[in-house]
Amino acid sequence: MPVQGLALNVLVQGASRGIGLAMLRQLLARHSDGRVVATCRQPDQAEALQALAAGSGGRVRVIALELTDEASISAAAERSAEFIDELQLILNVGGFLHRPGQMPERRLAEVESANLIASFAVNAAGPLLVAKHFQRFLPRTGRAVFASLSARVGSIGDNRLGGWYAYRGAKAAQNMFTRCLSVELVRRHRGLICVALHPGTVDTELSRPFQARVAEEKLFSVARAASQLLDVIAALTVEDNGAFIAWDGQRVEW
Ligand SMILES: NC(=O)c1ccc[n+]([C@@H]2O[C@H](COP(=O)([O-])OP(=O)(O)OC[C@H]3O[C@@H](n4cnc5c(N)ncnc54)[C@H](OP(=O)(O)O)[C@@H]3O)[C@@H](O)[C@H]2O)c1
C-alpha cells in the first residue's frame, strides 16, 4: 500500500533487531530517498543491521547509542550531525522487558530496586534523553513525528492484572514524558506530532517467554507489526499530538 506523508530523514533508535530493524527495512522500501540514522548498542555485533546498511546505497548510517548513558546519546547526536541536518521522523524503539537475571515481577515480593532502576533507565529516561539531544534536528515548521514505542501494559487505566512492576511503571513514565514533550516541543516545532505507540504483541526476543498465552492471530510478525506502525505514523495529524495510539490506529487510555 502506498503511504503518503512519511518522513524523509529518520532516526531509528533501537534498529539492531526486532521491531526496529523491521521498521528500518520497510522505511527504506517505502521511500526511495532520504537518510536514516540507525542506532544500537553494539554496531559491530548487529550483523543484520550492518547488512541492510551496506545494501542501502549510503542511505543508512549506523551509530552506537546506549540508552542508559547520556554521554553516549549526546555523542550519537553529534555523529548524526555529520550525516543529516534535519529529521522528520524520530522513532524511539529500544526497550526491554527481561534480561539475564531479570524477569517481570509476578508479585510484590519479587520487586528489586536495581531492576526497577534498570527498567526506568532504558524504557523511560532513555527515550526522553533521545528527545533532549536530537531535538536540534527537528524542523521549526512542517510535519514531523516523534514516536516512542510504548506498551499497552503501561496504561494505568487499562491495568487489571497487576504485576510487571518495573516494565509497567517505566512505560507509564515514558508515556508521561511523551505527553510532556507533546506540550513543550510544539512551541518551537510547529507541525510536530509526539505520540506513544503500542505495537501489539510481536514475535521478538522481548515477548518470547510469554508467547504461549497469546492466541496465534494476536501474535504479529515483525514485518506485520512494522507495516502497521508505519501506516499509523503516516496517518497521524496534529490532532494526534500527545496521544497514545495502538497498532490499529485506536487510542489507548492513559
Ligand atoms: N515485542 C512485543 O510484543 C512488544 C509489545 C509492546 C511493546 N513493545 C516495545 O517495542 C519496542 C521494541 O521491542 P522489540 O520487541 O523489538 O524488542 P527486541 O527484539 O528485544 O529489541 C530490543 C531493541 O532495544 C534495544 N535496546 C535494549 N536495551 C537497550 C539499551 N540499554 N540501549 C540501547 N538500546 C537498547 C536493542 O538493542 P541491542 O541489540 O543493542 O540490545 C534492540 O534494538 C520496545 O520498546 C518494547 O517495549 C514490544
PDB file of C-alpha atoms and ligand atoms in Angstrom:
ATOM      1  CA  MET A   1       0.000   0.000   0.000  1.00  0.00           C
ATOM      2  CA  PRO A   2       1.486   3.363  -0.929  1.00  0.00           C
ATOM      3  CA  VAL A   3       1.860   5.553   2.116  1.00  0.00           C
ATOM      4  CA  GLN A   4       1.797   9.308   1.906  1.00  0.00           C
ATOM      5  CA  GLY A   5       3.217  11.754   4.354  1.00  0.00           C
ATOM      6  CA  LEU A   6       6.029   9.701   5.825  1.00  0.00           C
ATOM      7  CA  ALA A   7       9.245  11.370   6.703  1.00  0.00           C
ATOM      8  CA  LEU A   8      12.332  11.609   4.571  1.00  0.00           C
ATOM      9  CA  ASN A   9      15.142  11.683   7.109  1.00  0.00           C
ATOM     10  CA  VAL A  10      14.637   9.291  10.006  1.00  0.00           C
ATOM     11  CA  LEU A  11      16.235   8.266  13.285  1.00  0.00           C
ATOM     12  CA  VAL A  12      15.553   4.647  14.223  1.00  0.00           C
ATOM     13  CA  GLN A  13      16.779   4.302  17.789  1.00  0.00           C
ATOM     14  CA  GLY A  14      16.943   0.554  18.518  1.00  0.00           C
ATOM     15  CA  ALA A  15      17.457  -0.701  14.960  1.00  0.00           C
ATOM     16  CA  SER A  16      19.570  -3.800  15.614  1.00  0.00           C
ATOM     17  CA  ARG A  17      16.759  -6.350  15.740  1.00  0.00           C
ATOM     18  CA  GLY A  18      13.065  -6.915  16.392  1.00  0.00           C
ATOM     19  CA  ILE A  19      10.552  -4.223  15.518  1.00  0.00           C
ATOM     20  CA  GLY A  20      13.176  -1.503  14.949  1.00  0.00           C
ATOM     21  CA  LEU A  21      15.072  -3.480  12.311  1.00  0.00           C
ATOM     22  CA  ALA A  22      11.807  -4.335  10.525  1.00  0.00           C
ATOM     23  CA  MET A  23      10.697  -0.680  10.566  1.00  0.00           C
ATOM     24  CA  LEU A  24      14.043   0.390   9.134  1.00  0.00           C
ATOM     25  CA  ARG A  25      13.788  -2.213   6.353  1.00  0.00           C
ATOM     26  CA  GLN A  26      10.292  -1.051   5.412  1.00  0.00           C
ATOM     27  CA  LEU A  27      11.139   2.637   5.594  1.00  0.00           C
ATOM     28  CA  LEU A  28      13.892   2.077   3.029  1.00  0.00           C
ATOM     29  CA  ALA A  29      11.495   0.177   0.788  1.00  0.00           C
ATOM     30  CA  ARG A  30       8.684   2.742   1.088  1.00  0.00           C
ATOM     31  CA  HIS A  31      10.921   5.732   0.383  1.00  0.00           C
ATOM     32  CA  SER A  32      13.378   5.901  -2.433  1.00  0.00           C
ATOM     33  CA  ASP A  33      15.222   8.842  -0.929  1.00  0.00           C
ATOM     34  CA  GLY A  34      16.098  10.261   2.453  1.00  0.00           C
ATOM     35  CA  ARG A  35      18.663   9.215   5.026  1.00  0.00           C
ATOM     36  CA  VAL A  36      18.348   7.056   8.114  1.00  0.00           C
ATOM     37  CA  VAL A  37      20.413   7.182  11.270  1.00  0.00           C
ATOM     38  CA  ALA A  38      20.127   3.705  12.801  1.00  0.00           C
ATOM     39  CA  THR A  39      21.358   3.220  16.345  1.00  0.00           C
ATOM     40  CA  CYS A  40      22.064   0.276  18.599  1.00  0.00           C
ATOM     41  CA  ARG A  41      24.374  -0.525  21.472  1.00  0.00           C
ATOM     42  CA  GLN A  42      26.985  -2.564  19.637  1.00  0.00           C
ATOM     43  CA  PRO A  43      27.063  -1.901  15.897  1.00  0.00           C
ATOM     44  CA  ASP A  44      29.876  -4.433  15.388  1.00  0.00           C
ATOM     45  CA  GLN A  45      27.578  -7.217  16.554  1.00  0.00           C
ATOM     46  CA  ALA A  46      24.462  -6.069  14.700  1.00  0.00           C
ATOM     47  CA  GLU A  47      25.005  -8.188  11.588  1.00  0.00           C
ATOM     48  CA  ALA A  48      21.528  -7.895  10.058  1.00  0.00           C
ATOM     49  CA  LEU A  49      21.574  -4.118  10.521  1.00  0.00           C
ATOM     50  CA  GLN A  50      25.048  -3.804   9.024  1.00  0.00           C
ATOM     51  CA  ALA A  51      23.990  -5.884   6.014  1.00  0.00           C
ATOM     52  CA  LEU A  52      20.950  -3.655   5.491  1.00  0.00           C
ATOM     53  CA  ALA A  53      23.106  -0.532   5.767  1.00  0.00           C
ATOM     54  CA  ALA A  54      25.684  -1.940   3.346  1.00  0.00           C
ATOM     55  CA  GLY A  55      22.959  -2.554   0.748  1.00  0.00           C
ATOM     56  CA  SER A  56      21.278   0.822   1.195  1.00  0.00           C
ATOM     57  CA  GLY A  57      23.439   2.796  -1.227  1.00  0.00           C
ATOM     58  CA  GLY A  58      24.771   5.003   1.533  1.00  0.00           C
ATOM     59  CA  ARG A  59      21.351   5.941   2.912  1.00  0.00           C
ATOM     60  CA  VAL A  60      21.870   4.362   6.350  1.00  0.00           C
ATOM     61  CA  ARG A  61      24.473   5.386   8.919  1.00  0.00           C
ATOM     62  CA  VAL A  62      24.833   3.005  11.879  1.00  0.00           C
ATOM     63  CA  ILE A  63      25.795   4.780  15.096  1.00  0.00           C
ATOM     64  CA  ALA A  64      26.330   3.418  18.615  1.00  0.00           C
ATOM     65  CA  LEU A  65      23.832   4.564  21.257  1.00  0.00           C
ATOM     66  CA  GLU A  66      23.412   3.180  24.769  1.00  0.00           C
ATOM     67  CA  LEU A  67      20.175   4.396  26.331  1.00  0.00           C
ATOM     68  CA  THR A  68      21.459   4.201  29.916  1.00  0.00           C
ATOM     69  CA  ASP A  69      24.395   6.533  29.172  1.00  0.00           C
ATOM     70  CA  GLU A  70      23.551  10.180  28.404  1.00  0.00           C
ATOM     71  CA  ALA A  71      27.069  10.827  27.100  1.00  0.00           C
ATOM     72  CA  SER A  72      26.514   8.061  24.544  1.00  0.00           C
ATOM     73  CA  ILE A  73      23.212   9.627  23.435  1.00  0.00           C
ATOM     74  CA  SER A  74      24.846  13.052  23.152  1.00  0.00           C
ATOM     75  CA  ALA A  75      27.759  11.593  21.169  1.00  0.00           C
ATOM     76  CA  ALA A  76      25.324   9.802  18.848  1.00  0.00           C
ATOM     77  CA  ALA A  77      23.620  13.123  18.125  1.00  0.00           C
ATOM     78  CA  GLU A  78      26.988  14.724  17.354  1.00  0.00           C
ATOM     79  CA  ARG A  79      27.854  11.924  14.944  1.00  0.00           C
ATOM     80  CA  SER A  80      24.401  12.135  13.351  1.00  0.00           C
ATOM     81  CA  ALA A  81      25.079  15.794  12.519  1.00  0.00           C
ATOM     82  CA  GLU A  82      27.816  14.612  10.144  1.00  0.00           C
ATOM     83  CA  PHE A  83      25.200  12.694   8.161  1.00  0.00           C
ATOM     84  CA  ILE A  84      21.892  14.594   8.423  1.00  0.00           C
ATOM     85  CA  ASP A  85      20.855  18.157   9.133  1.00  0.00           C
ATOM     86  CA  GLU A  86      17.171  17.523   9.756  1.00  0.00           C
ATOM     87  CA  LEU A  87      14.952  14.658  10.940  1.00  0.00           C
ATOM     88  CA  GLN A  88      11.276  14.471  10.014  1.00  0.00           C
ATOM     89  CA  LEU A  89      10.760  11.247  11.983  1.00  0.00           C
ATOM     90  CA  ILE A  90      12.314  10.168  15.275  1.00  0.00           C
ATOM     91  CA  LEU A  91      11.483   6.595  16.246  1.00  0.00           C
ATOM     92  CA  ASN A  92      12.334   5.532  19.781  1.00  0.00           C
ATOM     93  CA  VAL A  93      12.136   1.763  19.613  1.00  0.00           C
ATOM     94  CA  GLY A  94      14.762   0.434  22.038  1.00  0.00           C
ATOM     95  CA  GLY A  95      13.465  -1.033  25.273  1.00  0.00           C
ATOM     96  CA  PHE A  96      13.494  -4.190  27.350  1.00  0.00           C
ATOM     97  CA  LEU A  97      11.104  -6.358  29.335  1.00  0.00           C
ATOM     98  CA  HIS A  98      13.527  -9.006  30.573  1.00  0.00           C
ATOM     99  CA  ARG A  99      17.252  -9.545  30.545  1.00  0.00           C
ATOM    100  CA  PRO A 100      19.556 -12.159  32.078  1.00  0.00           C
ATOM    101  CA  GLY A 101      18.764 -12.178  35.796  1.00  0.00           C
ATOM    102  CA  GLN A 102      15.631 -10.004  35.448  1.00  0.00           C
ATOM    103  CA  MET A 103      12.181 -11.307  34.600  1.00  0.00           C
ATOM    104  CA  PRO A 104       8.937  -9.327  35.008  1.00  0.00           C
ATOM    105  CA  GLU A 105       7.722  -9.480  38.616  1.00  0.00           C
ATOM    106  CA  ARG A 106       4.639 -11.640  39.267  1.00  0.00           C
ATOM    107  CA  ARG A 107       4.211 -10.249  42.774  1.00  0.00           C
ATOM    108  CA  LEU A 108       5.455  -7.529  45.088  1.00  0.00           C
ATOM    109  CA  ALA A 109       7.947  -9.836  46.806  1.00  0.00           C
ATOM    110  CA  GLU A 110       9.867 -10.113  43.512  1.00  0.00           C
ATOM    111  CA  VAL A 111      10.394  -6.349  43.155  1.00  0.00           C
ATOM    112  CA  GLU A 112      14.054  -5.323  43.379  1.00  0.00           C
ATOM    113  CA  SER A 113      15.463  -1.813  43.445  1.00  0.00           C
ATOM    114  CA  ALA A 114      18.206  -2.471  40.876  1.00  0.00           C
ATOM    115  CA  ASN A 115      15.712  -3.971  38.427  1.00  0.00           C
ATOM    116  CA  LEU A 116      13.303  -1.045  38.791  1.00  0.00           C
ATOM    117  CA  ILE A 117      16.137   1.385  38.143  1.00  0.00           C
ATOM    118  CA  ALA A 118      17.402  -0.583  35.133  1.00  0.00           C
ATOM    119  CA  SER A 119      13.966  -0.639  33.535  1.00  0.00           C
ATOM    120  CA  PHE A 120      13.355   3.050  34.167  1.00  0.00           C
ATOM    121  CA  ALA A 121      16.790   3.938  32.755  1.00  0.00           C
ATOM    122  CA  VAL A 122      16.163   2.145  29.444  1.00  0.00           C
ATOM    123  CA  ASN A 123      12.394   2.378  28.959  1.00  0.00           C
ATOM    124  CA  ALA A 124      11.640   5.815  30.429  1.00  0.00           C
ATOM    125  CA  ALA A 125      14.732   8.016  30.752  1.00  0.00           C
ATOM    126  CA  GLY A 126      16.310   6.742  27.526  1.00  0.00           C
ATOM    127  CA  PRO A 127      13.648   7.943  25.067  1.00  0.00           C
ATOM    128  CA  LEU A 128      13.397  11.284  26.902  1.00  0.00           C
ATOM    129  CA  LEU A 129      17.147  11.842  26.656  1.00  0.00           C
ATOM    130  CA  VAL A 130      16.974  10.985  22.964  1.00  0.00           C
ATOM    131  CA  ALA A 131      14.437  13.811  22.659  1.00  0.00           C
ATOM    132  CA  LYS A 132      16.773  16.143  24.553  1.00  0.00           C
ATOM    133  CA  HIS A 133      19.781  15.502  22.324  1.00  0.00           C
ATOM    134  CA  PHE A 134      18.053  15.003  18.944  1.00  0.00           C
ATOM    135  CA  GLN A 135      15.604  17.899  19.252  1.00  0.00           C
ATOM    136  CA  ARG A 136      18.120  20.051  17.353  1.00  0.00           C
ATOM    137  CA  PHE A 137      17.298  18.102  14.174  1.00  0.00           C
ATOM    138  CA  LEU A 138      13.543  18.717  14.289  1.00  0.00           C
ATOM    139  CA  PRO A 139      12.277  21.226  11.719  1.00  0.00           C
ATOM    140  CA  ARG A 140      10.827  24.519  13.007  1.00  0.00           C
ATOM    141  CA  THR A 141       7.842  24.201  10.706  1.00  0.00           C
ATOM    142  CA  GLY A 142       6.268  21.446   8.658  1.00  0.00           C
ATOM    143  CA  ARG A 143       5.186  17.945   9.569  1.00  0.00           C
ATOM    144  CA  ALA A 144       7.460  15.905  11.798  1.00  0.00           C
ATOM    145  CA  VAL A 145       6.822  12.954  14.097  1.00  0.00           C
ATOM    146  CA  PHE A 146       8.408  11.947  17.397  1.00  0.00           C
ATOM    147  CA  ALA A 147       7.149   8.441  18.211  1.00  0.00           C
ATOM    148  CA  SER A 148       8.164   6.256  21.133  1.00  0.00           C
ATOM    149  CA  LEU A 149       7.225   2.603  21.280  1.00  0.00           C
ATOM    150  CA  SER A 150       5.328   2.114  24.496  1.00  0.00           C
ATOM    151  CA  ALA A 151       3.172  -0.842  25.526  1.00  0.00           C
ATOM    152  CA  ARG A 152      -0.478  -1.222  26.474  1.00  0.00           C
ATOM    153  CA  VAL A 153       0.675  -2.668  29.804  1.00  0.00           C
ATOM    154  CA  GLY A 154       1.997   0.831  30.537  1.00  0.00           C
ATOM    155  CA  SER A 155      -1.583   2.130  30.564  1.00  0.00           C
ATOM    156  CA  ILE A 156      -2.703   2.895  34.129  1.00  0.00           C
ATOM    157  CA  GLY A 157      -6.398   2.868  33.235  1.00  0.00           C
ATOM    158  CA  ASP A 158      -6.109  -0.484  31.446  1.00  0.00           C
ATOM    159  CA  ASN A 159      -4.200  -2.243  34.252  1.00  0.00           C
ATOM    160  CA  ARG A 160      -6.432  -5.012  35.563  1.00  0.00           C
ATOM    161  CA  LEU A 161      -3.862  -7.777  36.064  1.00  0.00           C
ATOM    162  CA  GLY A 162      -1.145  -6.048  38.111  1.00  0.00           C
ATOM    163  CA  GLY A 163       2.409  -7.385  38.269  1.00  0.00           C
ATOM    164  CA  TRP A 164       5.244  -6.479  35.875  1.00  0.00           C
ATOM    165  CA  TYR A 165       6.006  -3.528  38.154  1.00  0.00           C
ATOM    166  CA  ALA A 166       9.274  -2.393  36.582  1.00  0.00           C
ATOM    167  CA  TYR A 167       8.119  -2.563  32.950  1.00  0.00           C
ATOM    168  CA  ARG A 168       4.606  -1.205  33.564  1.00  0.00           C
ATOM    169  CA  GLY A 169       5.938   1.620  35.719  1.00  0.00           C
ATOM    170  CA  ALA A 170       8.682   2.554  33.280  1.00  0.00           C
ATOM    171  CA  LYS A 171       6.356   2.562  30.264  1.00  0.00           C
ATOM    172  CA  ALA A 172       3.820   4.662  32.211  1.00  0.00           C
ATOM    173  CA  ALA A 173       6.641   7.120  32.960  1.00  0.00           C
ATOM    174  CA  GLN A 174       7.671   7.067  29.306  1.00  0.00           C
ATOM    175  CA  ASN A 175       4.076   7.888  28.390  1.00  0.00           C
ATOM    176  CA  MET A 176       4.097  10.882  30.732  1.00  0.00           C
ATOM    177  CA  PHE A 177       7.369  12.086  29.229  1.00  0.00           C
ATOM    178  CA  THR A 178       5.932  11.773  25.716  1.00  0.00           C
ATOM    179  CA  ARG A 179       2.927  13.802  26.819  1.00  0.00           C
ATOM    180  CA  CYS A 180       5.194  16.471  28.333  1.00  0.00           C
ATOM    181  CA  LEU A 181       7.157  16.620  25.080  1.00  0.00           C
ATOM    182  CA  SER A 182       3.945  17.000  23.107  1.00  0.00           C
ATOM    183  CA  VAL A 183       3.237  20.176  25.084  1.00  0.00           C
ATOM    184  CA  GLU A 184       6.730  21.677  25.129  1.00  0.00           C
ATOM    185  CA  LEU A 185       8.183  20.819  21.729  1.00  0.00           C
ATOM    186  CA  VAL A 186       5.312  22.106  19.609  1.00  0.00           C
ATOM    187  CA  ARG A 187       6.071  25.592  20.913  1.00  0.00           C
ATOM    188  CA  ARG A 188       9.336  25.520  18.967  1.00  0.00           C
ATOM    189  CA  HIS A 189       8.458  22.965  16.297  1.00  0.00           C
ATOM    190  CA  ARG A 190       5.076  23.774  14.849  1.00  0.00           C
ATOM    191  CA  GLY A 191       3.746  20.777  12.973  1.00  0.00           C
ATOM    192  CA  LEU A 192       5.418  18.273  15.302  1.00  0.00           C
ATOM    193  CA  ILE A 193       3.344  15.281  16.430  1.00  0.00           C
ATOM    194  CA  CYS A 194       4.542  13.438  19.574  1.00  0.00           C
ATOM    195  CA  VAL A 195       2.945  10.063  20.221  1.00  0.00           C
ATOM    196  CA  ALA A 196       3.318   6.888  22.259  1.00  0.00           C
ATOM    197  CA  LEU A 197       2.632   3.777  20.170  1.00  0.00           C
ATOM    198  CA  HIS A 198       1.520   0.281  21.189  1.00  0.00           C
ATOM    199  CA  PRO A 199       2.728  -2.245  18.600  1.00  0.00           C
ATOM    200  CA  GLY A 200       0.575  -5.194  19.749  1.00  0.00           C
ATOM    201  CA  THR A 201       2.237  -8.425  20.808  1.00  0.00           C
ATOM    202  CA  VAL A 202       5.070  -9.022  18.377  1.00  0.00           C
ATOM    203  CA  ASP A 203       7.186 -12.115  17.803  1.00  0.00           C
ATOM    204  CA  THR A 204      10.561 -10.920  19.111  1.00  0.00           C
ATOM    205  CA  GLU A 205      13.012 -11.868  21.848  1.00  0.00           C
ATOM    206  CA  LEU A 206      11.171  -9.469  24.136  1.00  0.00           C
ATOM    207  CA  SER A 207       7.863 -11.361  24.042  1.00  0.00           C
ATOM    208  CA  ARG A 208       9.234 -14.883  23.538  1.00  0.00           C
ATOM    209  CA  PRO A 209       8.938 -16.130  27.147  1.00  0.00           C
ATOM    210  CA  PHE A 210       5.272 -15.048  27.221  1.00  0.00           C
ATOM    211  CA  GLN A 211       4.017 -16.124  23.791  1.00  0.00           C
ATOM    212  CA  ALA A 212       2.429 -19.385  24.955  1.00  0.00           C
ATOM    213  CA  ARG A 213      -0.504 -17.390  26.379  1.00  0.00           C
ATOM    214  CA  VAL A 214      -1.049 -15.398  23.170  1.00  0.00           C
ATOM    215  CA  ALA A 215      -3.528 -16.535  20.514  1.00  0.00           C
ATOM    216  CA  GLU A 216      -1.811 -17.169  17.175  1.00  0.00           C
ATOM    217  CA  GLU A 217      -3.727 -14.439  15.354  1.00  0.00           C
ATOM    218  CA  LYS A 218      -2.750 -11.915  18.045  1.00  0.00           C
ATOM    219  CA  LEU A 219       0.982 -12.546  17.741  1.00  0.00           C
ATOM    220  CA  PHE A 220       2.267 -10.322  14.929  1.00  0.00           C
ATOM    221  CA  SER A 221       5.358 -10.991  12.847  1.00  0.00           C
ATOM    222  CA  VAL A 222       7.879  -8.152  12.971  1.00  0.00           C
ATOM    223  CA  ALA A 223       7.106  -7.374   9.320  1.00  0.00           C
ATOM    224  CA  ARG A 224       3.386  -7.064  10.006  1.00  0.00           C
ATOM    225  CA  ALA A 225       3.943  -5.004  13.150  1.00  0.00           C
ATOM    226  CA  ALA A 226       6.330  -2.648  11.357  1.00  0.00           C
ATOM    227  CA  SER A 227       3.926  -2.185   8.465  1.00  0.00           C
ATOM    228  CA  GLN A 228       1.017  -1.450  10.806  1.00  0.00           C
ATOM    229  CA  LEU A 229       3.035   1.058  12.829  1.00  0.00           C
ATOM    230  CA  LEU A 230       4.294   2.863   9.723  1.00  0.00           C
ATOM    231  CA  ASP A 231       0.723   3.090   8.440  1.00  0.00           C
ATOM    232  CA  VAL A 232      -0.364   4.600  11.777  1.00  0.00           C
ATOM    233  CA  ILE A 233       2.522   7.093  11.660  1.00  0.00           C
ATOM    234  CA  ALA A 234       1.709   8.051   8.073  1.00  0.00           C
ATOM    235  CA  ALA A 235      -1.882   8.815   9.033  1.00  0.00           C
ATOM    236  CA  LEU A 236      -1.049  10.983  12.070  1.00  0.00           C
ATOM    237  CA  THR A 237      -2.225  14.587  12.085  1.00  0.00           C
ATOM    238  CA  VAL A 238      -1.551  17.426  14.518  1.00  0.00           C
ATOM    239  CA  GLU A 239      -4.799  16.392  16.231  1.00  0.00           C
ATOM    240  CA  ASP A 240      -2.966  13.269  17.393  1.00  0.00           C
ATOM    241  CA  ASN A 241      -0.189  15.200  19.150  1.00  0.00           C
ATOM    242  CA  GLY A 242       0.087  13.900  22.725  1.00  0.00           C
ATOM    243  CA  ALA A 243      -1.873  10.685  22.133  1.00  0.00           C
ATOM    244  CA  PHE A 244      -1.255   7.025  22.982  1.00  0.00           C
ATOM    245  CA  ILE A 245      -2.167   5.033  19.871  1.00  0.00           C
ATOM    246  CA  ALA A 246      -2.267   1.295  19.160  1.00  0.00           C
ATOM    247  CA  TRP A 247      -1.188  -0.614  16.027  1.00  0.00           C
ATOM    248  CA  ASP A 248      -4.734  -0.427  14.599  1.00  0.00           C
ATOM    249  CA  GLY A 249      -4.993   3.347  14.970  1.00  0.00           C
ATOM    250  CA  GLN A 250      -7.219   3.133  18.071  1.00  0.00           C
ATOM    251  CA  ARG A 251      -6.482   5.390  21.039  1.00  0.00           C
ATOM    252  CA  VAL A 252      -5.222   3.674  24.197  1.00  0.00           C
ATOM    253  CA  GLU A 253      -6.329   5.133  27.519  1.00  0.00           C
ATOM    254  CA  TRP A 254      -3.530   6.526  29.652  1.00  0.00           C
TER     255      TRP A 254
HETATM  256  N1  LIG B   1       7.526  -7.364  21.197  1.00  0.00           N
HETATM  257  C1  LIG B   1       6.382  -7.002  21.777  1.00  0.00           C
HETATM  258  O1  LIG B   1       5.445  -7.809  21.896  1.00  0.00           O
HETATM  259  C2  LIG B   1       6.203  -5.596  22.306  1.00  0.00           C
HETATM  260  C3  LIG B   1       4.957  -5.258  22.873  1.00  0.00           C
HETATM  261  C4  LIG B   1       4.767  -3.974  23.355  1.00  0.00           C
HETATM  262  C5  LIG B   1       5.785  -3.040  23.283  1.00  0.00           C
HETATM  263  N2  LIG B   1       6.983  -3.384  22.732  1.00  0.00           N
HETATM  264  C6  LIG B   1       8.040  -2.364  22.702  1.00  0.00           C
HETATM  265  O2  LIG B   1       8.587  -2.284  21.399  1.00  0.00           O
HETATM  266  C7  LIG B   1       9.964  -1.918  21.478  1.00  0.00           C
HETATM  267  C8  LIG B   1      10.801  -2.880  20.650  1.00  0.00           C
HETATM  268  O3  LIG B   1      10.663  -4.167  21.196  1.00  0.00           O
HETATM  269  P1  LIG B   1      11.112  -5.496  20.426  1.00  0.00           P
HETATM  270  O4  LIG B   1      10.051  -6.475  20.672  1.00  0.00           O
HETATM  271  O5  LIG B   1      11.523  -5.191  19.037  1.00  0.00           O
HETATM  272  O6  LIG B   1      12.377  -5.908  21.317  1.00  0.00           O
HETATM  273  P2  LIG B   1      13.734  -6.662  20.943  1.00  0.00           P
HETATM  274  O7  LIG B   1      13.604  -7.502  19.731  1.00  0.00           O
HETATM  275  O8  LIG B   1      14.179  -7.288  22.223  1.00  0.00           O
HETATM  276  O9  LIG B   1      14.715  -5.428  20.577  1.00  0.00           O
HETATM  277  C9  LIG B   1      15.005  -4.505  21.566  1.00  0.00           C
HETATM  278  C10 LIG B   1      15.780  -3.349  20.973  1.00  0.00           C
HETATM  279  O10 LIG B   1      16.054  -2.431  22.042  1.00  0.00           O
HETATM  280  C11 LIG B   1      17.451  -2.189  22.072  1.00  0.00           C
HETATM  281  N3  LIG B   1      17.919  -1.947  23.428  1.00  0.00           N
HETATM  282  C12 LIG B   1      17.680  -2.684  24.531  1.00  0.00           C
HETATM  283  N4  LIG B   1      18.332  -2.178  25.583  1.00  0.00           N
HETATM  284  C13 LIG B   1      18.995  -1.087  25.128  1.00  0.00           C
HETATM  285  C14 LIG B   1      19.861  -0.141  25.739  1.00  0.00           C
HETATM  286  N5  LIG B   1      20.186  -0.206  27.033  1.00  0.00           N
HETATM  287  N6  LIG B   1      20.369   0.851  24.971  1.00  0.00           N
HETATM  288  C15 LIG B   1      20.066   0.933  23.660  1.00  0.00           C
HETATM  289  N7  LIG B   1      19.264   0.052  23.028  1.00  0.00           N
HETATM  290  C16 LIG B   1      18.750  -0.949  23.760  1.00  0.00           C
HETATM  291  C17 LIG B   1      18.066  -3.440  21.498  1.00  0.00           C
HETATM  292  O11 LIG B   1      19.371  -3.163  21.038  1.00  0.00           O
HETATM  293  P3  LIG B   1      20.605  -4.167  21.310  1.00  0.00           P
HETATM  294  O12 LIG B   1      20.673  -5.034  20.108  1.00  0.00           O
HETATM  295  O13 LIG B   1      21.741  -3.234  21.445  1.00  0.00           O
HETATM  296  O14 LIG B   1      20.305  -4.948  22.566  1.00  0.00           O
HETATM  297  C18 LIG B   1      17.097  -3.758  20.372  1.00  0.00           C
HETATM  298  O15 LIG B   1      17.356  -2.981  19.234  1.00  0.00           O
HETATM  299  C19 LIG B   1      10.323  -1.880  22.965  1.00  0.00           C
HETATM  300  O16 LIG B   1      10.319  -0.541  23.425  1.00  0.00           O
HETATM  301  C20 LIG B   1       9.210  -2.688  23.613  1.00  0.00           C
HETATM  302  O17 LIG B   1       8.984  -2.286  24.950  1.00  0.00           O
HETATM  303  C21 LIG B   1       7.220  -4.631  22.240  1.00  0.00           C
END
